[in-house]
Amino acid sequence: MGFTRGNQYIYFSVKPGKHRIYSKAENWAESEIDVKAGEIIFIQQEPALGIIMARNNIFKIDDVQGKYHVKTLNIGTLLKGN
């Protein structure tokens, strides 16, 4: 879908249902979500020190935290066609 650097976020749409969201760094992190029609899901990416480059973990966060982060962060890079 896209990529982020520090203090950035991306957004994208998915159809209702279960989905696995992946994040690539030194490792592959994943989170499973179950989205209802019209629902907004916020997933946070948490970096950690790796051997060659940063590692990461992703997990769902609540609406209050998610809305705060969207207000305070900058948009990352969305890949064309997504």
GROMACS .gro file of C-alpha atoms in nm:
model
   82
    1MET     CA    1   0.000   0.000   0.000
    2GLY     CA    2   0.281   0.238   0.086
    3PHE     CA    3   0.558   0.316   0.329
    4THR     CA    4   0.632   0.540   0.622
    5ARG     CA    5   0.926   0.698   0.795
    6GLY     CA    6   0.929   0.846   1.145
    7ASN     CA    7   0.619   1.049   1.237
    8GLN     CA    8   0.419   0.938   0.932
    9TYR     CA    9   0.106   0.734   0.863
   10ILE     CA   10  -0.071   0.587   0.561
   11TYR     CA   11  -0.435   0.499   0.505
   12PHE     CA   12  -0.616   0.267   0.268
   13SER     CA   13  -0.957   0.105   0.222
   14VAL     CA   14  -1.042  -0.261   0.257
   15LYS     CA   15  -1.365  -0.449   0.200
   16PRO     CA   16  -1.559  -0.564   0.507
   17GLY     CA   17  -1.436  -0.893   0.651
   18LYS     CA   18  -1.116  -1.044   0.788
   19HIS     CA   19  -0.780  -0.921   0.661
   20ARG     CA   20  -0.414  -0.967   0.748
   21ILE     CA   21  -0.209  -0.648   0.746
   22TYR     CA   22   0.166  -0.688   0.696
   23SER     CA   23   0.454  -0.452   0.764
   24LYS     CA   24   0.805  -0.509   0.627
   25ALA     CA   25   1.120  -0.396   0.804
   26GLU     CA   26   1.407  -0.628   0.902
   27ASN     CA   27   1.121  -0.866   0.986
   28TRP     CA   28   0.765  -0.917   0.865
   29ALA     CA   29   0.508  -0.810   1.125
   30GLU     CA   30   0.140  -0.894   1.084
   31SER     CA   31  -0.192  -0.814   1.244
   32GLU     CA   32  -0.533  -0.965   1.171
   33ILE     CA   33  -0.833  -0.734   1.159
   34ASP     CA   34  -1.206  -0.794   1.114
   35VAL     CA   35  -1.361  -0.487   0.954
   36LYS     CA   36  -1.731  -0.403   0.947
   37ALA     CA   37  -1.880  -0.181   0.672
   38GLY     CA   38  -1.805   0.188   0.742
   39GLU     CA   39  -1.565   0.109   1.028
   40ILE     CA   40  -1.227   0.278   1.067
   41ILE     CA   41  -0.947   0.064   1.210
   42PHE     CA   42  -0.625   0.218   1.344
   43ILE     CA   43  -0.308   0.007   1.345
   44GLN     CA   44   0.012   0.130   1.504
   45GLN     CA   45   0.357   0.034   1.384
   46GLU     CA   46   0.616   0.012   1.660
   47PRO     CA   47   0.985   0.011   1.557
   48ALA     CA   48   1.255  -0.172   1.751
   49LEU     CA   49   1.630  -0.204   1.716
   50GLY     CA   50   1.735  -0.472   1.469
   51ILE     CA   51   2.069  -0.616   1.361
   52ILE     CA   52   2.089  -0.461   1.012
   53MET     CA   53   1.791  -0.224   1.013
   54ALA     CA   54   1.486  -0.151   1.230
   55ARG     CA   55   1.247  -0.431   1.322
   56ASN     CA   56   0.877  -0.364   1.370
   57ASN     CA   57   0.557  -0.478   1.533
   58ILE     CA   58   0.202  -0.376   1.436
   59PHE     CA   59  -0.112  -0.387   1.647
   60LYS     CA   60  -0.463  -0.242   1.659
   61ILE     CA   61  -0.514   0.069   1.876
   62ASP     CA   62  -0.835   0.236   1.996
   63ASP     CA   63  -1.011   0.520   1.813
   64VAL     CA   64  -0.898   0.796   2.052
   65GLN     CA   65  -0.529   0.708   2.009
   66GLY     CA   66  -0.569   0.661   1.634
   67LYS     CA   67  -0.742   0.995   1.578
   68TYR     CA   68  -0.478   1.172   1.788
   69HIS     CA   69  -0.195   1.020   1.583
   70VAL     CA   70  -0.363   1.112   1.252
   71LYS     CA   71  -0.389   1.474   1.372
   72THR     CA   72  -0.025   1.493   1.484
   73LEU     CA   73   0.157   1.290   1.215
   74ASN     CA   74   0.227   1.355   0.846
   75ILE     CA   75   0.104   1.144   0.557
   76GLY     CA   76   0.351   0.881   0.432
   77THR     CA   77   0.396   0.763   0.075
   78LEU     CA   78   0.111   0.575  -0.091
   79LEU     CA   79   0.206   0.354  -0.384
   80LYS     CA   80   0.028   0.421  -0.713
   81GLY     CA   81  -0.270   0.202  -0.786
   82ASN     CA   82  -0.368   0.155  -0.420
   0.00000   0.00000   0.00000
